Amino acid sequence: MLWDTSLAVINLLAPNRPANRVVPAGHPGFNGEWPEYVPPKEGDSRCSCPALNAMANHGILPHSGRNITFKELNATIRTTYNFSPSFCYFVPNYAAQMLSRDYSTDTFDLSDLDVHNGIEHDASLTREDVAFQPDQGKPSPRLVKELLECGTGPNGDLTPADLSRISGKRRTESRVGNGQFSLSTFHKLFGSSNSSTLLTIFGGRKDDLIPFLTEERIPDGWQSRIRHPFGLTLTEFNSTVLPVEFGIKEELPWNGKPKKTKSA
């Protein structure tokens, strides 16, 4: 955390990267030129995280989604989405510990990350609960559509209040409709962290989020909205995550009757 806080302070003092030069030269996405998008094929491994799936679909990670090193994940997340070095170490290292693997030497498949209540959790905004959708590698069209249509910002863009509202609705429906529902405080914060990347890295912009969430494809010409030289730190990220989480209210949907989720 000291490392992360130091990077956050430097980001405040150092000039931002140009908007069209966030991805470093020599890396996929430089100048907004992303490798060809190829949807996953039968036998390819995908997980509940759209950001990682998109990287595999563009070949930034192995397209198969298999035999990925944790160090490789660290490096590619950094250059693709401009997360800070501290952030990019924390998440893969947590995943390695979750899977009881060695960060420095072991590999994983994307689907390995979907250990229930590890990183994957109930009441996701893009996936049906695992009780209804055992394969978490594909987004739920129903949930993605609802998420994209809830924006109240300019051009239908998402705001923190929108994410709090749709998360509260989703948690309520999941709690009522899923007899196996569980969501700890840790996973509530993790869920709000996942959704908050839509506000930070994508700026909440609906036009960019449509291909990202529906196809798990990075839009042509896109660059991360985080332009800090040392990327998005955990310290800065929390300033978005906590208001989203604290704004969530679990209550019956507006029609007064929760819907029971079905398998996608």
CSV table of C-alpha atoms in Angstrom, one decimal, residues 19-262:
chain,number,residue,atom,x,y,z
A,19,ALA,CA,-5.2,10.9,-24.8
A,20,ASN,CA,-4.1,9.0,-28.0
A,21,ARG,CA,-0.9,7.7,-26.5
A,22,VAL,CA,-1.9,5.9,-23.3
A,23,VAL,CA,-0.8,2.5,-24.5
A,24,PRO,CA,3.0,2.5,-24.8
A,25,ALA,CA,4.7,2.2,-28.1
A,26,GLY,CA,5.4,-1.3,-29.2
A,27,HIS,CA,2.4,-2.8,-27.4
A,28,PRO,CA,-1.0,-3.9,-28.7
A,29,GLY,CA,-3.3,-0.9,-28.9
A,30,PHE,CA,-0.6,1.7,-29.4
A,31,ASN,CA,-2.3,4.6,-31.3
A,32,GLY,CA,-5.6,2.9,-30.9
A,33,GLU,CA,-4.6,0.0,-33.2
A,34,TRP,CA,-5.8,-3.2,-31.6
A,35,PRO,CA,-5.0,-6.7,-32.9
A,36,GLU,CA,-7.8,-8.5,-34.8
A,37,TYR,CA,-10.8,-9.5,-32.7
A,38,VAL,CA,-11.5,-13.2,-33.0
A,39,PRO,CA,-14.5,-14.6,-30.9
A,40,PRO,CA,-13.7,-17.6,-28.7
A,41,LYS,CA,-13.8,-21.0,-30.4
A,42,GLU,CA,-14.9,-24.3,-28.9
A,43,GLY,CA,-12.3,-25.4,-26.4
A,44,ASP,CA,-11.1,-21.9,-25.7
A,45,SER,CA,-11.1,-20.9,-22.0
A,46,ARG,CA,-12.9,-17.8,-20.8
A,47,CYS,CA,-13.9,-16.4,-17.4
A,48,SER,CA,-16.4,-14.0,-15.8
A,49,CYS,CA,-14.1,-11.0,-16.3
A,50,PRO,CA,-14.9,-9.1,-19.6
A,51,ALA,CA,-11.5,-7.3,-19.5
A,52,LEU,CA,-9.5,-10.5,-19.5
A,53,ASN,CA,-11.8,-12.2,-22.1
A,54,ALA,CA,-11.4,-9.1,-24.4
A,55,MET,CA,-7.6,-9.4,-24.1
A,56,ALA,CA,-7.7,-13.1,-25.1
A,57,ASN,CA,-10.2,-12.3,-27.9
A,58,HIS,CA,-7.6,-9.9,-29.3
A,59,GLY,CA,-4.7,-12.2,-28.8
A,60,ILE,CA,-3.1,-9.9,-26.2
A,61,LEU,CA,-3.3,-12.9,-23.9
A,62,PRO,CA,-3.2,-16.4,-25.6
A,63,HIS,CA,-6.4,-16.7,-27.6
A,64,SER,CA,-7.0,-20.1,-26.2
A,65,GLY,CA,-7.1,-18.5,-22.7
A,66,ARG,CA,-4.8,-21.3,-21.5
A,67,ASN,CA,-1.4,-21.6,-19.9
A,68,ILE,CA,-1.1,-18.0,-19.0
A,69,THR,CA,1.6,-17.0,-16.5
A,70,PHE,CA,0.7,-14.6,-13.6
A,71,LYS,CA,3.6,-12.4,-14.6
A,72,GLU,CA,2.3,-12.2,-18.2
A,73,LEU,CA,-1.1,-11.2,-16.8
A,74,ASN,CA,0.5,-8.5,-14.7
A,75,ALA,CA,2.4,-7.0,-17.7
A,76,THR,CA,-0.5,-7.1,-20.2
A,77,ILE,CA,-3.1,-5.6,-17.9
A,78,ARG,CA,-0.7,-2.7,-17.3
A,79,THR,CA,-0.1,-1.9,-20.9
A,80,THR,CA,-3.7,-2.6,-22.1
A,81,TYR,CA,-5.8,-0.8,-19.5
A,82,ASN,CA,-3.2,1.4,-17.7
A,83,PHE,CA,-3.6,0.1,-14.2
A,84,SER,CA,-0.7,1.0,-11.9
A,85,PRO,CA,2.2,-1.5,-11.3
A,86,SER,CA,0.9,-2.0,-7.8
A,87,PHE,CA,-2.6,-2.8,-9.0
A,88,CYS,CA,-1.3,-5.1,-11.7
A,89,TYR,CA,0.8,-7.1,-9.1
A,90,PHE,CA,-2.0,-7.2,-6.5
A,91,VAL,CA,-4.7,-8.8,-8.6
A,92,PRO,CA,-2.6,-11.6,-10.3
A,93,ASN,CA,-0.9,-12.4,-7.0
A,94,TYR,CA,-4.3,-12.6,-5.2
A,95,ALA,CA,-5.4,-15.0,-8.0
A,96,ALA,CA,-2.3,-17.1,-7.6
A,97,GLN,CA,-2.9,-17.4,-3.9
A,98,MET,CA,-6.6,-18.2,-4.5
A,99,LEU,CA,-5.6,-21.1,-6.8
A,100,SER,CA,-2.7,-22.2,-4.5
A,101,ARG,CA,-0.2,-21.6,-7.2
A,102,ASP,CA,3.2,-20.0,-7.4
A,103,TYR,CA,3.0,-16.4,-8.8
A,104,SER,CA,6.5,-16.7,-10.3
A,105,THR,CA,6.4,-20.1,-11.9
A,106,ASP,CA,2.9,-21.5,-12.4
A,107,THR,CA,0.3,-20.9,-15.1
A,108,PHE,CA,-3.5,-20.9,-15.2
A,109,ASP,CA,-6.5,-21.0,-17.6
A,110,LEU,CA,-8.9,-18.2,-17.6
A,111,SER,CA,-11.7,-20.5,-16.5
A,112,ASP,CA,-9.7,-21.4,-13.4
A,113,LEU,CA,-10.3,-18.0,-12.0
A,114,ASP,CA,-14.0,-18.7,-11.7
A,115,VAL,CA,-13.8,-20.6,-8.4
A,116,HIS,CA,-17.1,-19.7,-6.8
A,117,ASN,CA,-16.7,-17.0,-4.2
A,118,GLY,CA,-13.1,-16.6,-5.0
A,119,ILE,CA,-13.1,-13.8,-7.6
A,120,GLU,CA,-16.4,-14.9,-9.2
A,121,HIS,CA,-19.4,-14.1,-7.1
A,122,ASP,CA,-23.2,-13.9,-7.1
A,123,ALA,CA,-25.1,-10.8,-8.3
A,124,SER,CA,-22.7,-10.0,-11.1
A,125,LEU,CA,-23.9,-7.2,-13.4
A,126,THR,CA,-22.9,-9.2,-16.5
A,127,ARG,CA,-23.3,-12.9,-15.5
A,128,GLU,CA,-26.2,-14.9,-14.2
A,129,ASP,CA,-25.4,-16.5,-10.8
A,130,VAL,CA,-23.4,-19.7,-11.1
A,131,ALA,CA,-26.4,-21.7,-9.8
A,132,PHE,CA,-28.2,-20.8,-13.1
A,133,GLN,CA,-25.1,-20.4,-15.4
A,134,PRO,CA,-22.3,-22.8,-14.5
A,135,ASP,CA,-20.2,-21.5,-17.5
A,136,GLN,CA,-19.3,-18.0,-16.4
A,137,GLY,CA,-17.3,-17.4,-19.6
A,138,LYS,CA,-20.1,-15.8,-21.5
A,139,PRO,CA,-22.0,-12.6,-20.7
A,140,SER,CA,-25.8,-12.7,-20.0
A,141,PRO,CA,-27.5,-10.7,-22.8
A,142,ARG,CA,-30.3,-9.9,-20.4
A,143,LEU,CA,-28.1,-8.4,-17.7
A,144,VAL,CA,-25.8,-6.6,-20.1
A,145,LYS,CA,-28.8,-5.0,-21.8
A,146,GLU,CA,-30.2,-3.9,-18.5
A,147,LEU,CA,-26.8,-2.5,-17.5
A,148,LEU,CA,-26.3,-0.5,-20.7
A,149,GLU,CA,-29.8,0.9,-20.6
A,150,CYS,CA,-29.6,2.2,-17.0
A,151,GLY,CA,-27.2,5.1,-17.8
A,152,THR,CA,-28.5,8.6,-17.0
A,153,GLY,CA,-25.4,10.5,-18.0
A,154,PRO,CA,-24.9,12.3,-21.3
A,155,ASN,CA,-25.7,10.0,-24.3
A,156,GLY,CA,-26.8,7.4,-21.8
A,157,ASP,CA,-23.4,7.1,-20.2
A,158,LEU,CA,-23.1,5.4,-16.8
A,159,THR,CA,-22.6,7.3,-13.6
A,160,PRO,CA,-21.7,6.2,-10.1
A,161,ALA,CA,-25.4,6.6,-9.1
A,162,ASP,CA,-26.5,4.4,-12.0
A,163,LEU,CA,-24.1,1.6,-10.9
A,164,SER,CA,-25.3,1.8,-7.3
A,165,ARG,CA,-28.9,1.6,-8.4
A,166,ILE,CA,-28.5,-1.3,-10.8
A,167,SER,CA,-26.3,-3.2,-8.3
A,168,GLY,CA,-28.9,-2.8,-5.6
A,169,LYS,CA,-31.6,-4.1,-8.0
A,170,ARG,CA,-29.4,-7.0,-9.1
A,171,ARG,CA,-28.5,-8.0,-5.5
A,172,THR,CA,-32.1,-8.0,-4.5
A,173,GLU,CA,-33.3,-10.1,-7.4
A,174,SER,CA,-30.4,-12.6,-6.9
A,175,ARG,CA,-31.0,-12.9,-3.1
A,176,VAL,CA,-34.7,-13.6,-3.7
A,177,GLY,CA,-34.4,-15.8,-6.8
A,178,ASN,CA,-31.3,-17.9,-6.0
A,179,GLY,CA,-31.7,-20.3,-3.2
A,180,GLN,CA,-27.9,-20.8,-3.1
A,181,PHE,CA,-27.2,-17.0,-3.0
A,182,SER,CA,-24.2,-15.8,-1.0
A,183,LEU,CA,-22.5,-12.4,-1.0
A,184,SER,CA,-20.0,-11.5,1.7
A,185,THR,CA,-18.9,-8.0,2.5
A,186,PHE,CA,-15.6,-8.7,0.7
A,187,HIS,CA,-17.5,-9.8,-2.5
A,188,LYS,CA,-19.8,-6.8,-2.3
A,189,LEU,CA,-16.7,-4.6,-2.5
A,190,PHE,CA,-15.2,-6.8,-5.1
A,191,GLY,CA,-18.4,-6.5,-7.2
A,192,SER,CA,-18.4,-2.7,-6.9
A,193,SER,CA,-14.7,-2.7,-7.8
A,194,ASN,CA,-15.5,-4.7,-11.0
A,195,SER,CA,-18.3,-2.4,-12.0
A,196,SER,CA,-16.3,0.7,-11.2
A,197,THR,CA,-13.8,-0.1,-13.9
A,198,LEU,CA,-16.6,0.8,-16.3
A,199,LEU,CA,-16.4,4.4,-14.8
A,200,THR,CA,-12.6,4.7,-14.6
A,201,ILE,CA,-11.0,2.9,-17.5
A,202,PHE,CA,-14.0,3.5,-19.8
A,203,GLY,CA,-15.3,6.7,-18.4
A,204,GLY,CA,-18.8,5.2,-18.3
A,205,ARG,CA,-19.1,5.9,-22.0
A,206,LYS,CA,-21.9,3.8,-23.5
A,207,ASP,CA,-20.6,3.8,-27.0
A,208,ASP,CA,-17.4,2.1,-25.9
A,209,LEU,CA,-19.1,-0.2,-23.4
A,210,ILE,CA,-21.6,-1.7,-25.9
A,211,PRO,CA,-18.9,-3.7,-27.8
A,212,PHE,CA,-16.9,-4.3,-24.7
A,213,LEU,CA,-19.7,-5.9,-22.7
A,214,THR,CA,-21.7,-7.5,-25.5
A,215,GLU,CA,-18.8,-8.9,-27.6
A,216,GLU,CA,-16.0,-8.6,-25.1
A,217,ARG,CA,-14.2,-6.6,-27.8
A,218,ILE,CA,-12.0,-3.5,-27.4
A,219,PRO,CA,-13.4,-0.7,-29.6
A,220,ASP,CA,-11.3,0.5,-32.6
A,221,GLY,CA,-9.3,3.5,-31.7
A,222,TRP,CA,-10.0,3.1,-28.0
A,223,GLN,CA,-7.5,4.1,-25.3
A,224,SER,CA,-7.9,3.9,-21.5
A,225,ARG,CA,-9.5,7.0,-20.0
A,226,ILE,CA,-6.9,6.8,-17.2
A,227,ARG,CA,-4.0,8.9,-18.5
A,228,HIS,CA,-1.8,9.1,-15.4
A,229,PRO,CA,1.8,8.1,-16.1
A,230,PHE,CA,1.7,5.4,-13.4
A,231,GLY,CA,-1.9,4.3,-14.2
A,232,LEU,CA,-4.9,3.7,-12.0
A,233,THR,CA,-3.7,3.1,-8.4
A,234,LEU,CA,-5.7,1.2,-5.8
A,235,THR,CA,-5.7,4.4,-3.7
A,236,GLU,CA,-7.4,6.4,-6.5
A,237,PHE,CA,-9.6,3.6,-7.5
A,238,ASN,CA,-11.1,3.4,-4.0
A,239,SER,CA,-12.4,7.0,-4.4
A,240,THR,CA,-14.8,5.6,-7.1
A,241,VAL,CA,-15.5,2.1,-5.6
A,242,LEU,CA,-16.6,3.2,-2.1
A,243,PRO,CA,-19.2,5.8,-3.2
A,244,VAL,CA,-20.7,3.2,-5.6
A,245,GLU,CA,-20.8,0.5,-2.8
A,246,PHE,CA,-22.1,2.9,-0.1
A,247,GLY,CA,-24.8,4.1,-2.5
A,248,ILE,CA,-26.3,0.6,-3.0
A,249,LYS,CA,-29.7,-0.1,-1.5
A,250,GLU,CA,-31.1,-3.6,-1.8
A,251,GLU,CA,-34.9,-3.2,-2.3
A,252,LEU,CA,-37.6,-4.7,-4.5
A,253,PRO,CA,-37.4,-3.8,-8.2
A,254,TRP,CA,-39.6,-1.1,-9.4
A,255,ASN,CA,-42.4,-3.4,-10.4
A,256,GLY,CA,-42.5,-4.7,-6.8
A,257,LYS,CA,-41.9,-8.3,-7.7
A,258,PRO,CA,-38.4,-9.7,-8.1
A,259,LYS,CA,-37.7,-11.8,-11.2
A,260,LYS,CA,-36.3,-15.3,-10.7
A,261,THR,CA,-33.2,-15.6,-12.9
A,262,LYS,CA,-32.9,-18.3,-15.5
